[in-house]
Amino acid sequence: MEDSLRIQRFDQLPSATQFASQIESRNVPAVFVGCVKDWKAVSKWNPCNGGLDYLEERVGSFMVEAMLSRTAPVFYGDLRSHERVPLPFSTFIGFCKQHRQNVDNSCSFNSNSEGHKPGESDTEQGCSPFVDAAPQQIYLAQVPIINAENEERVQLETLREDMQLPAILEEKNLSSINLWMNNAKARSSAHYDPHHNLLCIVTGRKQVVLWPPSASPMLYPMPIYGEASNHSSVALENPDFSVHPRAQYSMEYSQKVILHAGDALFIPEGWFHQVDSYDLTIAVNYWWCSSIMSSLADHMDAYYLRRILRRLTDREMHNFPRTLEALILHLLSPVGAEVLTRKFDDIDKQNSEEHRNKFYQVFYGVFDNQFAAMDAILNGKESFARQAFKNVLDKYLGGNFNVPKLCVGRDIL
């Protein structure tokens, strides 16, 4: 991870001017410790202080749109893995209360029992974090408190009274303010947002793993034309490296932060993030359009697209080892293999043994699997020789001969 991409940490909230010039402009995440701890919501929404009863009284009769997942506790952005269902907020509060009771009962039972009991975690004895409070886990994800683009979607505007706009956002044109609330432990799949994001923890705790936009190749974003194009197609909790081989390097580009009640995290647009929410965590986030995206003129899109693709192409070409590896393993033709091995023969004739050994050490050193590279080159060279042999048979014996692959290099006449 480059030092310039390291997450910054602040114990005091900067001014709006400092935030815009020194933090937002760098497009690097930042943690602001305790910056919203004085919100009324931090005390009034806290389940330990009767927060669930308070929320039920304030907005219990409101209808909200919840995410119902078939893959809980992991919530994927792909529409095929979840559905949006309307339900009264009081119903979700009921799930939360039931889950708390189940957890309390489970913890009480385990504290009075000895040894490892069936159903306990194999890694940590005690209260399991995955006690189901409902037949299928429901997550209140992105429930609008304010939505500048679609006021009809706003469902919980009355809760805005319990929050105070962070000073760093006073000059921003907010796109939306949203509530995020889970009744049991939950994980959102790795994704990026098309807006800048300030994630504020009201109660509970979240762990956030972040990747810079430059790590996109390791996360295999969904097709750009799809409904979930901002989501990774890799199930990071159980990746299949045979399908997504680059994903095995993804964690080398990641950073992790743990946020507690009162903390806030600035997530710049384009940064992938995977969020783990602990039991009964409530958060509020603010989205706003970045100055870069706000200043883009429609008639310049095609030009910027070509410039960016050109930059990425130049960078890929300069990334010689990986480009060479892909060329040898996947694109090397029989003719290319023959030309390459003839060049190797010329190098062998013109250089001393010491220089030859050094050259081959550097050449094959760029491959993760040197034997696979050798096989690819030899297979290509054999294919070239097989085609040459077939041409000889056709010329001198006539007919259309089908030369078996394994016959090359053997006495077949």
Tab-separated table of C-alpha atoms in Angstrom:
chain	number	residue	atom	x	y	z
A	1	MET	CA	0.000	0.000	0.000
A	2	GLU	CA	1.436	3.374	-1.027
A	3	ASP	CA	1.947	5.844	1.822
A	4	SER	CA	-0.085	8.443	-0.078
A	5	LEU	CA	-3.128	6.143	0.136
A	6	ARG	CA	-2.926	5.458	3.865
A	7	ILE	CA	-6.077	6.225	5.824
A	8	GLN	CA	-5.760	9.391	7.898
A	9	ARG	CA	-7.018	9.594	11.475
A	10	PHE	CA	-8.188	12.781	13.218
A	11	ASP	CA	-9.163	13.281	16.847
A	12	GLN	CA	-10.792	16.613	16.025
A	13	LEU	CA	-13.091	17.508	13.186
A	14	PRO	CA	-11.403	19.966	10.783
A	15	SER	CA	-13.135	23.008	9.391
A	16	ALA	CA	-15.079	22.763	6.151
A	17	THR	CA	-12.275	24.606	4.339
A	18	GLN	CA	-9.549	22.349	5.739
A	19	PHE	CA	-11.548	19.252	4.899
A	20	ALA	CA	-12.110	20.349	1.294
A	21	SER	CA	-8.513	21.424	0.638
A	22	GLN	CA	-6.495	18.902	2.641
A	23	ILE	CA	-8.606	15.735	2.867
A	24	GLU	CA	-11.391	15.583	0.284
A	25	SER	CA	-9.151	16.803	-2.529
A	26	ARG	CA	-6.719	13.898	-1.939
A	27	ASN	CA	-9.470	11.292	-2.383
A	28	VAL	CA	-8.115	9.237	0.526
A	29	PRO	CA	-10.300	7.922	3.393
A	30	ALA	CA	-10.164	9.567	6.820
A	31	VAL	CA	-11.473	8.598	10.256
A	32	PHE	CA	-12.860	11.300	12.558
A	33	VAL	CA	-12.898	9.909	16.084
A	34	GLY	CA	-15.892	10.919	18.206
A	35	CYS	CA	-17.005	13.658	15.796
A	36	VAL	CA	-20.736	12.902	16.210
A	37	LYS	CA	-20.692	11.750	19.834
A	38	ASP	CA	-22.743	14.811	20.873
A	39	TRP	CA	-25.661	13.958	18.603
A	40	LYS	CA	-28.950	13.450	20.426
A	41	ALA	CA	-29.290	10.245	18.421
A	42	VAL	CA	-26.186	8.703	20.038
A	43	SER	CA	-27.949	8.612	23.413
A	44	LYS	CA	-31.612	8.473	22.364
A	45	TRP	CA	-31.247	5.636	19.817
A	46	ASN	CA	-29.004	3.481	21.990
A	47	PRO	CA	-30.799	0.152	22.658
A	48	CYS	CA	-29.202	0.002	26.110
A	49	ASN	CA	-30.922	3.296	26.983
A	50	GLY	CA	-34.368	2.366	25.704
A	51	GLY	CA	-33.506	3.487	22.167
A	52	LEU	CA	-35.677	0.866	20.468
A	53	ASP	CA	-38.764	2.053	22.349
A	54	TYR	CA	-37.864	5.660	21.475
A	55	LEU	CA	-37.544	4.870	17.756
A	56	GLU	CA	-40.744	2.863	17.771
A	57	GLU	CA	-42.600	5.776	19.329
A	58	ARG	CA	-41.130	8.324	16.905
A	59	VAL	CA	-41.337	6.443	13.590
A	60	GLY	CA	-42.866	3.035	14.354
A	61	SER	CA	-45.889	3.643	12.149
A	62	PHE	CA	-43.785	4.647	9.125
A	63	MET	CA	-43.410	2.198	6.239
A	64	VAL	CA	-39.790	1.531	5.280
A	65	GLU	CA	-38.175	-0.488	2.520
A	66	ALA	CA	-35.988	-3.283	3.872
A	67	MET	CA	-33.505	-5.635	2.240
A	68	LEU	CA	-34.438	-9.307	2.544
A	69	SER	CA	-31.436	-11.487	1.765
A	70	ARG	CA	-31.276	-15.118	0.749
A	71	THR	CA	-27.544	-15.105	1.524
A	72	ALA	CA	-27.640	-13.609	5.034
A	73	PRO	CA	-25.582	-12.729	6.982
A	74	VAL	CA	-23.847	-11.555	3.774
A	75	PHE	CA	-25.845	-9.005	1.767
A	76	TYR	CA	-24.826	-8.826	-1.891
A	77	GLY	CA	-25.672	-5.869	-4.085
A	78	ASP	CA	-26.703	-8.096	-6.984
A	79	LEU	CA	-30.486	-7.888	-7.317
A	80	ARG	CA	-30.623	-11.646	-7.845
A	81	SER	CA	-29.529	-12.304	-4.259
A	82	HIS	CA	-31.997	-10.102	-2.373
A	83	GLU	CA	-35.308	-8.338	-2.637
A	84	ARG	CA	-36.684	-5.060	-1.331
A	85	VAL	CA	-39.746	-5.480	0.855
A	86	PRO	CA	-41.940	-2.838	2.528
A	87	LEU	CA	-42.706	-3.239	6.219
A	88	PRO	CA	-43.687	-1.047	9.174
A	89	PHE	CA	-40.674	0.263	11.059
A	90	SER	CA	-42.296	-1.130	14.235
A	91	THR	CA	-42.048	-4.639	12.748
A	92	PHE	CA	-38.301	-4.281	12.328
A	93	ILE	CA	-38.030	-2.889	15.872
A	94	GLY	CA	-39.819	-6.050	16.990
A	95	PHE	CA	-37.171	-8.175	15.245
A	96	CYS	CA	-34.470	-6.197	17.036
A	97	LYS	CA	-36.081	-6.660	20.446
A	98	GLN	CA	-36.567	-10.387	19.871
A	99	HIS	CA	-32.946	-10.752	18.753
A	100	ARG	CA	-31.704	-8.949	21.864
A	101	GLN	CA	-33.758	-11.263	24.021
A	102	ASN	CA	-32.423	-14.341	22.214
A	103	VAL	CA	-28.847	-13.153	22.601
A	104	ASP	CA	-29.350	-12.351	26.292
A	105	ASN	CA	-30.883	-15.780	26.897
A	106	SER	CA	-28.090	-17.506	24.966
A	107	CYS	CA	-25.389	-15.602	26.841
A	108	SER	CA	-27.091	-16.327	30.163
A	109	PHE	CA	-27.326	-20.039	29.346
A	110	ASN	CA	-23.675	-20.224	28.236
A	111	SER	CA	-22.422	-18.335	31.279
A	112	ASN	CA	-24.026	-20.959	33.528
A	113	SER	CA	-22.739	-23.922	31.508
A	114	GLU	CA	-19.323	-25.485	31.340
A	115	GLY	CA	-17.336	-26.504	28.287
A	116	HIS	CA	-17.997	-26.128	24.612
A	117	LYS	CA	-21.670	-26.678	23.762
A	118	PRO	CA	-23.220	-27.589	20.399
A	119	GLY	CA	-23.989	-24.484	18.386
A	120	GLU	CA	-21.183	-22.421	19.918
A	121	SER	CA	-18.502	-20.923	17.750
A	122	ASP	CA	-15.537	-23.217	17.174
A	123	THR	CA	-13.210	-20.273	17.571
A	124	GLU	CA	-14.737	-18.376	20.439
A	125	GLN	CA	-16.833	-19.825	23.207
A	126	GLY	CA	-19.670	-17.773	24.616
A	127	CYS	CA	-22.464	-15.839	22.977
A	128	SER	CA	-22.824	-16.556	19.265
A	129	PRO	CA	-23.170	-13.430	17.091
A	130	PHE	CA	-25.438	-15.207	14.599
A	131	VAL	CA	-28.532	-15.953	16.699
A	132	ASP	CA	-31.415	-15.505	14.223
A	133	ALA	CA	-34.188	-13.245	15.450
A	134	ALA	CA	-36.349	-13.701	12.338
A	135	PRO	CA	-36.859	-16.544	9.840
A	136	GLN	CA	-34.883	-14.564	7.262
A	137	GLN	CA	-32.534	-11.777	8.136
A	138	ILE	CA	-33.711	-8.300	7.278
A	139	TYR	CA	-31.452	-5.282	6.954
A	140	LEU	CA	-32.579	-1.660	6.786
A	141	ALA	CA	-30.121	-0.472	4.158
A	142	GLN	CA	-30.126	3.032	2.719
A	143	VAL	CA	-33.492	4.097	4.165
A	144	PRO	CA	-33.841	7.765	3.117
A	145	ILE	CA	-33.965	10.509	5.738
A	146	ILE	CA	-33.313	13.125	3.044
A	147	ASN	CA	-33.164	12.538	-0.721
A	148	ALA	CA	-32.587	15.560	-2.946
A	149	GLU	CA	-33.150	13.600	-6.156
A	150	ASN	CA	-36.395	11.881	-5.161
A	151	GLU	CA	-38.300	13.439	-2.286
A	152	GLU	CA	-41.061	10.839	-2.608
A	153	ARG	CA	-38.644	8.151	-1.397
A	154	VAL	CA	-38.022	9.930	1.927
A	155	GLN	CA	-39.307	7.731	4.743
A	156	LEU	CA	-37.751	8.881	8.023
A	157	GLU	CA	-37.281	12.650	7.712
A	158	THR	CA	-38.450	13.220	11.293
A	159	LEU	CA	-35.271	11.547	12.604
A	160	ARG	CA	-33.193	14.408	11.241
A	161	GLU	CA	-34.036	16.340	14.425
A	162	ASP	CA	-31.747	14.006	16.398
A	163	MET	CA	-28.722	14.713	14.202
A	164	GLN	CA	-26.517	17.725	13.642
A	165	LEU	CA	-24.926	18.307	10.257
A	166	PRO	CA	-21.133	17.791	10.627
A	167	ALA	CA	-19.260	21.053	10.110
A	168	ILE	CA	-17.205	19.628	7.228
A	169	LEU	CA	-20.419	19.239	5.197
A	170	GLU	CA	-21.898	22.687	5.758
A	171	GLU	CA	-21.015	23.863	2.236
A	172	LYS	CA	-21.881	20.623	0.440
A	173	ASN	CA	-24.910	19.990	-1.751
A	174	LEU	CA	-26.040	16.746	-0.186
A	175	SER	CA	-27.562	14.078	-2.426
A	176	SER	CA	-29.053	12.113	0.444
A	177	ILE	CA	-28.955	11.203	4.132
A	178	ASN	CA	-29.721	7.565	4.913
A	179	LEU	CA	-30.322	5.266	7.848
A	180	TRP	CA	-28.599	1.869	8.102
A	181	MET	CA	-29.774	-0.537	10.802
A	182	ASN	CA	-29.273	-4.267	11.312
A	183	ASN	CA	-30.832	-6.466	13.946
A	184	ALA	CA	-28.123	-9.168	13.740
A	185	LYS	CA	-24.571	-9.392	12.529
A	186	ALA	CA	-24.376	-8.520	8.825
A	187	ARG	CA	-21.876	-7.945	6.025
A	188	SER	CA	-22.324	-5.882	2.872
A	189	SER	CA	-20.386	-7.153	-0.126
A	190	ALA	CA	-17.445	-5.145	-1.452
A	191	HIS	CA	-18.622	-2.220	-3.572
A	192	TYR	CA	-17.916	1.424	-4.353
A	193	ASP	CA	-20.239	4.428	-4.362
A	194	PRO	CA	-20.538	7.067	-7.113
A	195	HIS	CA	-20.575	9.803	-4.437
A	196	HIS	CA	-18.393	10.916	-1.568
A	197	ASN	CA	-19.620	9.331	1.642
A	198	LEU	CA	-19.454	10.226	5.338
A	199	LEU	CA	-20.469	7.188	7.400
A	200	CYS	CA	-21.442	8.082	11.005
A	201	ILE	CA	-21.894	5.407	13.682
A	202	VAL	CA	-24.772	6.186	16.046
A	203	THR	CA	-24.732	3.005	18.097
A	204	GLY	CA	-22.922	-0.310	17.860
A	205	ARG	CA	-19.792	-0.988	15.846
A	206	LYS	CA	-18.689	-1.496	12.237
A	207	GLN	CA	-15.550	-2.862	10.647
A	208	VAL	CA	-14.772	-1.432	7.225
A	209	VAL	CA	-12.237	-2.873	4.778
A	210	LEU	CA	-11.273	-0.430	2.018
A	211	TRP	CA	-9.505	-0.718	-1.334
A	212	PRO	CA	-8.452	2.190	-3.585
A	213	PRO	CA	-9.949	2.399	-7.088
A	214	SER	CA	-6.592	1.231	-8.471
A	215	ALA	CA	-7.272	-2.185	-6.872
A	216	SER	CA	-10.328	-2.750	-9.090
A	217	PRO	CA	-8.642	-5.519	-11.161
A	218	MET	CA	-8.198	-7.607	-7.983
A	219	LEU	CA	-11.883	-7.253	-7.079
A	220	TYR	CA	-13.426	-8.064	-10.492
A	221	PRO	CA	-16.184	-5.416	-10.669
A	222	MET	CA	-19.525	-6.527	-12.090
A	223	PRO	CA	-20.090	-5.691	-15.790
A	224	ILE	CA	-20.397	-1.959	-16.352
A	225	TYR	CA	-23.762	-2.413	-18.095
A	226	GLY	CA	-25.294	-4.390	-15.190
A	227	GLU	CA	-27.575	-3.280	-12.354
A	228	ALA	CA	-24.850	-3.932	-9.750
A	229	SER	CA	-21.891	-2.555	-11.702
A	230	ASN	CA	-20.408	-0.935	-8.580
A	231	HIS	CA	-20.133	-4.272	-6.762
A	232	SER	CA	-17.324	-6.809	-6.740
A	233	SER	CA	-18.165	-10.204	-8.227
A	234	VAL	CA	-15.819	-11.929	-5.755
A	235	ALA	CA	-17.275	-13.536	-2.636
A	236	LEU	CA	-14.379	-12.441	-0.417
A	237	GLU	CA	-15.523	-14.617	2.477
A	238	ASN	CA	-15.105	-17.695	0.243
A	239	PRO	CA	-13.273	-16.704	-2.959
A	240	ASP	CA	-12.789	-19.119	-5.832
A	241	PHE	CA	-9.297	-18.313	-7.092
A	242	SER	CA	-9.717	-20.597	-10.078
A	243	VAL	CA	-12.431	-18.204	-11.316
A	244	HIS	CA	-10.913	-14.982	-9.925
A	245	PRO	CA	-7.131	-15.600	-9.742
A	246	ARG	CA	-6.199	-11.954	-9.154
A	247	ALA	CA	-8.390	-11.874	-6.032
A	248	GLN	CA	-5.729	-13.755	-4.076
A	249	TYR	CA	-3.723	-10.511	-4.040
A	250	SER	CA	-6.662	-8.271	-3.053
A	251	MET	CA	-5.897	-8.060	0.664
A	252	GLU	CA	-2.432	-6.677	-0.085
A	253	TYR	CA	-4.168	-3.505	-1.292
A	254	SER	CA	-6.676	-3.272	1.568
A	255	GLN	CA	-6.886	-1.289	4.799
A	256	LYS	CA	-9.157	-1.972	7.771
A	257	VAL	CA	-10.725	0.376	10.285
A	258	ILE	CA	-13.084	-0.290	13.208
A	259	LEU	CA	-15.626	2.402	13.992
A	260	HIS	CA	-17.407	2.859	17.315
A	261	ALA	CA	-20.419	4.932	18.294
A	262	GLY	CA	-19.641	8.606	17.693
A	263	ASP	CA	-16.990	7.948	15.011
A	264	ALA	CA	-17.257	8.867	11.340
A	265	LEU	CA	-15.438	7.644	8.229
A	266	PHE	CA	-14.965	9.608	5.015
A	267	ILE	CA	-15.104	7.180	2.072
A	268	PRO	CA	-14.174	8.922	-1.190
A	269	GLU	CA	-16.064	8.054	-4.352
A	270	GLY	CA	-14.705	5.009	-6.141
A	271	TRP	CA	-13.134	3.400	-3.062
A	272	PHE	CA	-14.318	-0.182	-2.644
A	273	HIS	CA	-15.484	-1.000	0.868
A	274	GLN	CA	-16.811	-4.078	2.610
A	275	VAL	CA	-18.702	-3.342	5.826
A	276	ASP	CA	-19.209	-5.741	8.733
A	277	SER	CA	-21.872	-4.588	11.180
A	278	TYR	CA	-22.045	-6.036	14.661
A	279	ASP	CA	-25.329	-6.858	16.412
A	280	LEU	CA	-27.809	-3.983	16.502
A	281	THR	CA	-25.709	-1.338	14.843
A	282	ILE	CA	-27.286	1.923	13.678
A	283	ALA	CA	-25.518	4.308	11.326
A	284	VAL	CA	-26.308	7.377	9.257
A	285	ASN	CA	-24.495	8.314	6.089
A	286	TYR	CA	-24.257	11.459	3.969
A	287	TRP	CA	-23.694	11.341	0.208
A	288	TRP	CA	-22.635	14.273	-1.941
A	289	CYS	CA	-21.267	14.697	-5.437
A	290	SER	CA	-17.530	15.295	-5.721
A	291	SER	CA	-16.207	18.491	-7.254
A	292	ILE	CA	-14.609	16.460	-10.046
A	293	MET	CA	-17.875	14.835	-11.095
A	294	SER	CA	-19.793	18.076	-10.647
A	295	SER	CA	-17.481	19.889	-13.077
A	296	LEU	CA	-17.601	17.301	-15.854
A	297	ALA	CA	-19.406	18.626	-18.922
A	298	ASP	CA	-21.403	16.108	-20.938
A	299	HIS	CA	-19.815	17.058	-24.227
A	300	MET	CA	-16.367	16.134	-22.786
A	301	ASP	CA	-17.239	12.582	-21.729
A	302	ALA	CA	-15.949	10.879	-24.877
A	303	TYR	CA	-12.664	12.787	-24.704
A	304	TYR	CA	-12.072	11.989	-21.022
A	305	LEU	CA	-12.950	8.351	-21.668
A	306	ARG	CA	-10.307	8.126	-24.407
A	307	ARG	CA	-7.697	9.915	-22.249
A	308	ILE	CA	-8.295	7.604	-19.293
A	309	LEU	CA	-8.249	4.465	-21.445
A	310	ARG	CA	-4.998	5.671	-23.023
A	311	ARG	CA	-3.434	6.218	-19.585
A	312	LEU	CA	-4.506	2.775	-18.399
A	313	THR	CA	-3.208	1.186	-21.614
A	314	ASP	CA	0.178	2.918	-21.261
A	315	ARG	CA	0.397	1.781	-17.652
A	316	GLU	CA	-0.482	-1.786	-18.628
A	317	MET	CA	2.195	-1.793	-21.326
A	318	HIS	CA	4.780	-0.553	-18.845
A	319	ASN	CA	3.736	-3.289	-16.448
A	320	PHE	CA	5.959	-5.556	-18.547
A	321	PRO	CA	6.188	-8.629	-16.292
A	322	ARG	CA	2.428	-9.167	-16.021
A	323	THR	CA	1.889	-8.308	-19.697
A	324	LEU	CA	4.628	-10.774	-20.697
A	325	GLU	CA	3.116	-13.459	-18.485
A	326	ALA	CA	-0.335	-13.039	-20.070
A	327	LEU	CA	1.210	-13.022	-23.562
A	328	ILE	CA	3.209	-16.230	-23.048
A	329	LEU	CA	0.539	-18.182	-21.180
A	330	HIS	CA	-2.542	-17.152	-23.163
A	331	LEU	CA	-1.691	-15.450	-26.457
A	332	LEU	CA	1.544	-17.008	-27.750
A	333	SER	CA	0.961	-18.498	-31.204
A	334	PRO	CA	2.978	-21.416	-32.632
A	335	VAL	CA	4.789	-18.990	-34.955
A	336	GLY	CA	5.507	-16.675	-32.010
A	337	ALA	CA	6.903	-19.590	-29.991
A	338	GLU	CA	9.180	-20.574	-32.863
A	339	VAL	CA	10.466	-17.011	-33.323
A	340	LEU	CA	11.020	-16.665	-29.577
A	341	THR	CA	12.983	-19.911	-29.235
A	342	ARG	CA	15.122	-19.018	-32.284
A	343	LYS	CA	15.913	-15.733	-30.589
A	344	PHE	CA	16.877	-17.714	-27.490
A	345	ASP	CA	19.248	-19.776	-29.674
A	346	ASP	CA	20.863	-16.568	-30.984
A	347	ILE	CA	21.289	-15.296	-27.431
A	348	ASP	CA	22.874	-18.593	-26.391
A	349	LYS	CA	25.405	-18.374	-29.232
A	350	GLN	CA	26.347	-14.736	-28.641
A	351	ASN	CA	26.707	-14.735	-24.846
A	352	SER	CA	28.746	-16.482	-22.224
A	353	GLU	CA	27.199	-19.097	-19.958
A	354	GLU	CA	27.104	-16.605	-17.087
A	355	HIS	CA	25.161	-14.044	-19.123
A	356	ARG	CA	22.854	-16.729	-20.530
A	357	ASN	CA	21.983	-17.964	-17.053
A	358	LYS	CA	21.328	-14.427	-15.865
A	359	PHE	CA	19.068	-13.715	-18.840
A	360	TYR	CA	16.925	-16.840	-18.336
A	361	GLN	CA	16.748	-16.193	-14.603
A	362	VAL	CA	15.322	-12.713	-15.239
A	363	PHE	CA	13.022	-13.864	-18.045
A	364	TYR	CA	11.413	-16.768	-16.191
A	365	GLY	CA	11.467	-14.861	-12.915
A	366	VAL	CA	8.485	-12.745	-14.000
A	367	PHE	CA	6.213	-15.805	-14.008
A	368	ASP	CA	4.381	-17.058	-10.940
A	369	ASN	CA	4.675	-20.548	-12.405
A	370	GLN	CA	7.893	-20.953	-14.401
A	371	PHE	CA	7.045	-24.500	-15.484
A	372	ALA	CA	3.736	-23.330	-16.957
A	373	ALA	CA	5.645	-20.741	-19.002
A	374	MET	CA	8.109	-23.360	-20.257
A	375	ASP	CA	5.238	-25.675	-21.176
A	376	ALA	CA	3.463	-22.908	-23.076
A	377	ILE	CA	6.590	-22.096	-25.106
A	378	LEU	CA	7.418	-25.755	-25.811
A	379	ASN	CA	3.816	-26.575	-26.737
A	380	GLY	CA	3.797	-23.668	-29.149
A	381	LYS	CA	7.109	-24.713	-30.676
A	382	GLU	CA	5.845	-28.289	-31.068
A	383	SER	CA	2.671	-27.027	-32.727
A	384	PHE	CA	4.802	-25.087	-35.221
A	385	ALA	CA	6.918	-28.184	-35.922
A	386	ARG	CA	3.792	-30.340	-36.291
A	387	GLN	CA	2.376	-27.917	-38.869
A	388	ALA	CA	5.692	-27.915	-40.765
A	389	PHE	CA	5.709	-31.736	-40.739
A	390	LYS	CA	2.114	-31.823	-41.996
A	391	ASN	CA	3.074	-29.460	-44.840
A	392	VAL	CA	5.900	-31.859	-45.852
A	393	LEU	CA	3.521	-34.836	-45.912
A	394	ASP	CA	0.970	-32.921	-47.953
A	395	LYS	CA	3.616	-31.761	-50.457
A	396	TYR	CA	5.460	-35.032	-51.013
A	397	LEU	CA	2.902	-37.742	-50.315
A	398	GLY	CA	-0.301	-36.005	-51.286
A	399	GLY	CA	-3.599	-36.197	-49.472
A	400	ASN	CA	-4.749	-34.489	-46.349
A	401	PHE	CA	-2.828	-35.900	-43.400
A	402	ASN	CA	-3.978	-35.442	-39.800
A	403	VAL	CA	-0.839	-35.546	-37.671
A	404	PRO	CA	-1.480	-36.533	-34.025
A	405	LYS	CA	-0.098	-34.042	-31.567
A	406	LEU	CA	1.937	-36.610	-29.656
A	407	CYS	CA	3.715	-37.768	-32.815
A	408	VAL	CA	5.894	-34.686	-33.012
A	409	GLY	CA	9.493	-35.441	-32.112
A	410	ARG	CA	9.027	-39.231	-32.432
A	411	ASP	CA	9.924	-41.822	-35.074
A	412	ILE	CA	6.599	-42.383	-36.821
A	413	LEU	CA	7.742	-43.602	-40.257
